């Protein structure tokens, strides 16, 4: 056990901090639309030009090729500097990019990876379907081979920012006769391909907030050369990148939320400080518990990274994910309780209500809290399947 | 950065585990009876193995290791519901060693007994006044007390003692009053942050207790059948067990992190130690309760061990100030980002 960083790591931290201090944009981040796309890509481009994009990505594709520890340090400093969360780049940088690094062909890597790091392309996900959510393996969108193309028919749903994306990581059924996890392929889908129809889905944050699209595929022709990994091996391809950052990307979120809690404490002191000490207040007690839980979330993330460094494979990262989902929701709720009756107002220029409502997605996206708990019960604790 | 034990630390953990599995399985408590604690016999043997002075400098007769090694051992003590006298011995040896008391070698050897004085009202340790609960102090020569300003060693004879019945019947409990007793030794928090060390050791005991309760519940959920299936296959029970596992992961990860921050003397060490005590005792309390629920009716009886984990969790929560007091303290600290 140690919390040591080498002299070179500490220098890297200093350099990262100095660069972020000088370069983090303070313009507020738009909530939606083309402005959001331009904002997120511009910030990614700035990081690339500053020499900070893809810290642990291979050098030959524009990354820095550094260790997990450096990646962790970069994300810590990124969050401490309160740099914007460029969520439009999330699927590309944390999902599609790592998938290509692990399983892509040389042509696929050479084309896509530099564009991702440079902030030129936005990716979206095409995994869930109306009848395949938590039970992803039951997906039915089919792709038939026709010459050197796949012909795709079906529908995908819950595609975040699909209307702003250039490419989609698409899971399709290429062998309907194989067992459910065996007949799936992972395909790069260009969002401008003819035959795709996008239906916007607004989310609960405000009546006009578009976030998702549902995509309908009607004889959409995708070159076979866009299949990543082997045909019918898409399930394994999708699983290969889960945990590519091996927890390091999570530290960004843990620190971002810890900063949020500190801001909430300052605000609560300003609002309630006059009468009795905050520590005697119910709000104060909940803030203190959150402070402790945020420290725990950070330590749990370090534990995940420690296991990854030691080459320990397992499902233990689910423990951290389950914990932080609940804690983050609790933080967003408490932010509302601090402002009291003003929580009934949802203005464009105040994020509190927006992010409170948004927090309901945390325990659903990328595996519901219930699926997490099944994984913990069965794969970590060895309890029998139901 | 690495929160997993290195080879040397793993060797220490393995040695403690091997000793406890052989000499202190949890069912020793049932064999012993419902009142009192059989663990006093363990102290000389732990002393012989060098475990009572893990965090004390070699020059003072200890092993010269850090709070990281101490919490690794205390986590195992917690798992085995070892008497909290282990905390008394560790803290008393620290105060005695710093003061150069003749009792120090005996405490390190486990041949002298020590108990805890936990505040239950106002106290002034330097002035030797205050009202306390004396924990595992029957038959102990020395009693250690601590607060935010420092730690003090008293003789048992310094206290006016009134017997009470202990909620955790495996632990001896008395009320004790000090009315102007001169401490045998006093260690100022300015010289040694013993209050934060105590928080870490209690957090480690609580993390281990929470893990013991989780394991007991999970083992039972795998074998107990209802409706023709092991109850652990039902999501209602499986998810309860998963919650127990999430809490133990939080408790231990944070305790490990905090012990390292403390050993390095980092600026955030007090913040982390306080956070660790909060998260770990909360985990022990909730896992203690969940373990009883998973066991159903047998969990509510004194014939099963489940109740011991819950009662021990309440005791650990009260040591050095309960969740409410720890939260108040944490809120008053500067940010540790």
Coordinates of C-alpha atoms in Angstrom, one line a residue, chain B residues 2-248:
Chain B
X2 CA -1.3 1.3 -4.8
X3 CA -4.0 0.5 -2.3
X4 CA -3.2 -3.2 -2.3
X5 CA -0.9 -4.6 0.3
X6 CA 2.8 -5.2 -0.8
X7 CA 4.6 -8.5 -0.2
X8 CA 5.7 -7.5 3.3
X9 CA 2.3 -6.3 4.3
X10 CA 0.6 -9.4 2.9
X11 CA 3.0 -11.5 5.0
X12 CA 1.8 -9.5 8.1
X13 CA -1.9 -10.0 7.2
X14 CA -1.4 -13.7 6.5
X15 CA 0.3 -14.1 9.9
X16 CA -2.5 -12.3 11.7
X17 CA -5.1 -14.3 9.8
X18 CA -3.5 -17.6 10.5
X19 CA -3.2 -16.8 14.2
X20 CA -6.9 -15.6 14.5
X21 CA -8.3 -18.5 12.4
X22 CA -6.6 -21.0 14.7
X23 CA -6.9 -19.2 18.1
X24 CA -9.9 -16.9 17.8
X25 CA -12.6 -18.2 15.4
X26 CA -15.9 -16.3 15.9
X27 CA -17.5 -19.4 17.4
X28 CA -15.2 -19.1 20.4
X29 CA -17.6 -16.5 21.7
X30 CA -20.5 -19.0 21.8
X31 CA -18.3 -21.6 23.5
X32 CA -17.3 -19.0 26.0
X33 CA -20.8 -18.1 27.0
X34 CA -22.9 -15.1 26.7
X35 CA -21.2 -12.7 29.0
X36 CA -17.6 -11.5 29.1
X37 CA -14.7 -12.0 26.7
X38 CA -12.2 -14.8 26.4
X39 CA -9.6 -12.8 24.5
X40 CA -7.3 -11.7 27.3
X41 CA -5.4 -15.0 26.8
X42 CA -4.6 -13.8 23.3
X43 CA -2.6 -10.7 24.3
X44 CA 0.6 -12.3 25.5
X45 CA 0.7 -14.4 22.3
X46 CA 0.0 -11.4 20.0
X47 CA 2.8 -9.6 22.0
X48 CA 5.2 -12.5 21.4
X49 CA 4.4 -12.3 17.7
X50 CA 5.2 -8.6 17.8
X51 CA 1.7 -7.4 16.8
X52 CA 1.0 -5.2 19.7
X53 CA 3.6 -2.6 18.7
X54 CA 3.3 -2.6 15.0
X55 CA 3.2 1.2 14.7
X56 CA 5.6 2.0 17.5
X57 CA 9.2 3.0 16.7
X58 CA 11.8 0.2 17.0
X59 CA 13.8 2.3 19.4
X60 CA 10.8 2.2 21.8
X61 CA 10.4 -1.6 21.4
X62 CA 7.9 -1.6 18.6
X63 CA 8.1 -3.0 15.0
X64 CA 8.7 0.5 13.5
X65 CA 5.9 0.2 10.9
X66 CA 3.2 2.6 10.0
X67 CA -0.6 3.1 10.4
X68 CA -1.0 1.2 7.1
X69 CA 0.3 -2.0 8.7
X70 CA -1.8 -1.3 11.9
X71 CA -5.0 -1.0 10.0
X72 CA -4.3 -4.2 8.0
X73 CA -4.1 -6.0 11.4
X74 CA -7.1 -4.2 12.9
X75 CA -9.2 -5.1 10.0
X76 CA -8.6 -8.8 10.8
X77 CA -9.3 -8.2 14.5
X78 CA -12.6 -6.6 13.5
X79 CA -13.5 -9.6 11.3
X80 CA -13.0 -11.9 14.3
X81 CA -14.8 -9.7 16.8
X82 CA -11.6 -9.4 18.8
X83 CA -12.2 -7.6 22.1
X84 CA -11.7 -3.8 21.8
X85 CA -9.1 -4.2 24.5
X86 CA -6.8 -4.6 21.5
X87 CA -7.3 -0.9 20.8
X88 CA -6.7 -0.1 24.5
X89 CA -3.4 -2.0 24.5
X90 CA -2.3 -0.4 21.2
X91 CA -3.1 3.2 22.3
X92 CA -1.8 2.6 25.9
X93 CA 1.5 1.2 24.6
X94 CA 1.9 4.3 22.4
X95 CA 1.3 6.7 25.3
X96 CA 3.5 4.7 27.7
X97 CA 6.3 4.4 25.1
X98 CA 6.3 8.1 24.4
X99 CA 6.5 8.9 28.1
X100 CA 9.1 6.2 28.7
X101 CA 7.0 4.5 31.4
X102 CA 8.2 1.3 32.9
X103 CA 4.9 -0.3 31.9
X104 CA 5.6 0.2 28.2
X105 CA 7.5 -3.1 27.6
X106 CA 4.8 -5.0 29.5
X107 CA 2.0 -3.5 27.4
X108 CA 4.0 -4.4 24.2
X109 CA 4.4 -7.9 25.5
X110 CA 0.7 -8.2 26.3
X111 CA 1.5 -9.1 29.9
X112 CA -0.2 -6.0 31.3
X113 CA -3.9 -5.4 30.7
X114 CA -5.3 -2.1 29.6
X115 CA -8.9 -0.8 29.2
X116 CA -10.6 2.1 27.4
X117 CA -12.2 5.2 29.0
X118 CA -14.7 6.6 26.5
X119 CA -16.3 9.9 27.3
X120 CA -20.0 9.9 28.2
X121 CA -20.0 13.5 29.4
X122 CA -17.6 16.5 30.0
X123 CA -14.0 15.6 30.7
X124 CA -10.6 17.2 31.1
X125 CA -7.9 14.6 30.6
X126 CA -5.0 16.8 31.8
X127 CA -6.8 17.8 34.9
X128 CA -8.0 14.2 35.4
X129 CA -11.7 14.9 35.6
X130 CA -14.7 13.7 33.8
X131 CA -17.3 11.0 33.3
X132 CA -16.6 7.9 31.2
X133 CA -17.6 4.5 30.2
X134 CA -14.8 2.0 31.1
X135 CA -14.6 -0.7 28.4
X136 CA -12.8 -3.9 28.9
X137 CA -11.3 -2.4 32.1
X138 CA -12.2 -5.2 34.5
X139 CA -8.9 -6.7 35.6
X140 CA -6.9 -4.0 33.7
X141 CA -4.2 -2.1 35.5
X142 CA -4.2 0.8 33.1
X143 CA -6.9 2.8 31.4
X144 CA -6.3 4.9 28.3
X145 CA -8.5 7.9 27.4
X146 CA -8.2 10.3 24.5
X147 CA -9.8 13.4 23.0
X148 CA -8.9 16.1 20.4
X149 CA -6.2 17.5 22.6
X150 CA -4.3 14.4 23.4
X151 CA -4.3 11.0 25.2
X152 CA -3.8 10.1 28.9
X153 CA -3.1 7.0 30.9
X154 CA -4.7 6.4 34.2
X155 CA -4.7 3.7 36.8
X156 CA -8.0 1.8 37.2
X157 CA -7.8 2.9 40.9
X158 CA -8.1 6.5 39.8
X159 CA -11.7 6.0 38.8
X160 CA -14.8 5.8 41.0
X161 CA -16.5 2.8 39.4
X162 CA -20.2 1.9 39.1
X163 CA -21.1 -1.4 37.4
X164 CA -23.6 -1.4 34.5
X165 CA -24.9 -4.1 32.2
X166 CA -23.3 -3.9 28.7
X167 CA -25.4 -3.9 25.5
X168 CA -22.6 -5.8 23.9
X169 CA -22.5 -8.5 26.5
X170 CA -19.1 -9.8 25.2
X171 CA -17.5 -6.6 26.4
X172 CA -17.2 -5.5 30.0
X173 CA -18.7 -2.1 30.7
X174 CA -18.7 0.1 33.8
X175 CA -19.2 3.8 34.5
X176 CA -16.2 5.6 35.7
X177 CA -15.6 9.0 37.2
X178 CA -12.4 10.9 37.5
X179 CA -12.3 13.7 40.1
X180 CA -8.9 15.2 39.9
X181 CA -6.5 12.3 39.2
X182 CA -3.0 13.0 37.9
X183 CA -2.5 11.1 34.6
X184 CA 0.4 8.6 34.7
X185 CA 1.4 9.9 31.3
X186 CA -0.1 12.4 28.8
X187 CA 0.6 12.6 25.1
X188 CA -0.3 15.9 23.5
X189 CA -2.1 15.8 20.1
X190 CA 0.4 18.4 19.0
X191 CA 3.2 15.8 19.3
X192 CA 1.3 12.8 18.1
X193 CA -2.1 12.9 16.4
X194 CA -3.3 9.9 18.5
X195 CA -7.0 10.9 18.1
X196 CA -6.7 10.4 14.3
X197 CA -4.8 7.2 14.8
X198 CA -7.6 6.0 17.1
X199 CA -10.1 6.9 14.4
X200 CA -8.2 4.9 11.8
X201 CA -7.9 1.9 14.1
X202 CA -11.6 2.0 14.9
X203 CA -12.4 2.4 11.3
X204 CA -10.4 -0.7 10.5
X205 CA -12.1 -2.6 13.2
X206 CA -15.5 -1.5 11.8
X207 CA -14.5 -2.3 8.3
X208 CA -13.5 -5.8 9.4
X209 CA -16.7 -6.2 11.4
X210 CA -18.7 -5.1 8.3
X211 CA -16.9 -7.7 6.2
X212 CA -17.5 -10.4 8.8
X213 CA -21.2 -9.6 8.8
X214 CA -21.3 -9.6 5.0
X215 CA -19.5 -13.0 4.8
X216 CA -21.9 -14.5 7.4
X217 CA -24.9 -13.3 5.5
X218 CA -23.6 -14.4 2.1
X219 CA -22.6 -17.9 3.3
X220 CA -26.1 -18.3 4.8
X221 CA -27.8 -17.1 1.6
X222 CA -26.0 -19.7 -0.4
X223 CA -27.2 -22.7 1.7
X224 CA -30.5 -21.7 3.2
X225 CA -33.3 -22.9 1.0
X226 CA -36.9 -21.7 0.8
X227 CA -39.4 -22.3 -2.1
X228 CA -37.0 -25.0 -3.2
X229 CA -34.0 -22.6 -3.9
X230 CA -31.2 -21.0 -2.0
X231 CA -32.5 -17.6 -0.8
X232 CA -29.4 -15.9 -2.3
X233 CA -30.9 -16.6 -5.8
X234 CA -33.8 -14.2 -5.0
X235 CA -33.0 -10.6 -6.0
X236 CA -34.4 -9.2 -2.8
X237 CA -31.8 -11.1 -0.8
X238 CA -29.1 -10.9 -3.4
X239 CA -29.3 -7.1 -3.6
X240 CA -29.2 -6.8 0.1
X241 CA -26.0 -8.8 0.1
X242 CA -24.7 -6.6 -2.8
X243 CA -25.4 -3.5 -0.7
X244 CA -23.3 -5.1 2.1
X245 CA -20.5 -5.7 -0.3
X246 CA -20.6 -2.1 -1.6
X247 CA -20.4 -0.8 1.9
X248 CA -17.4 -2.9 2.8

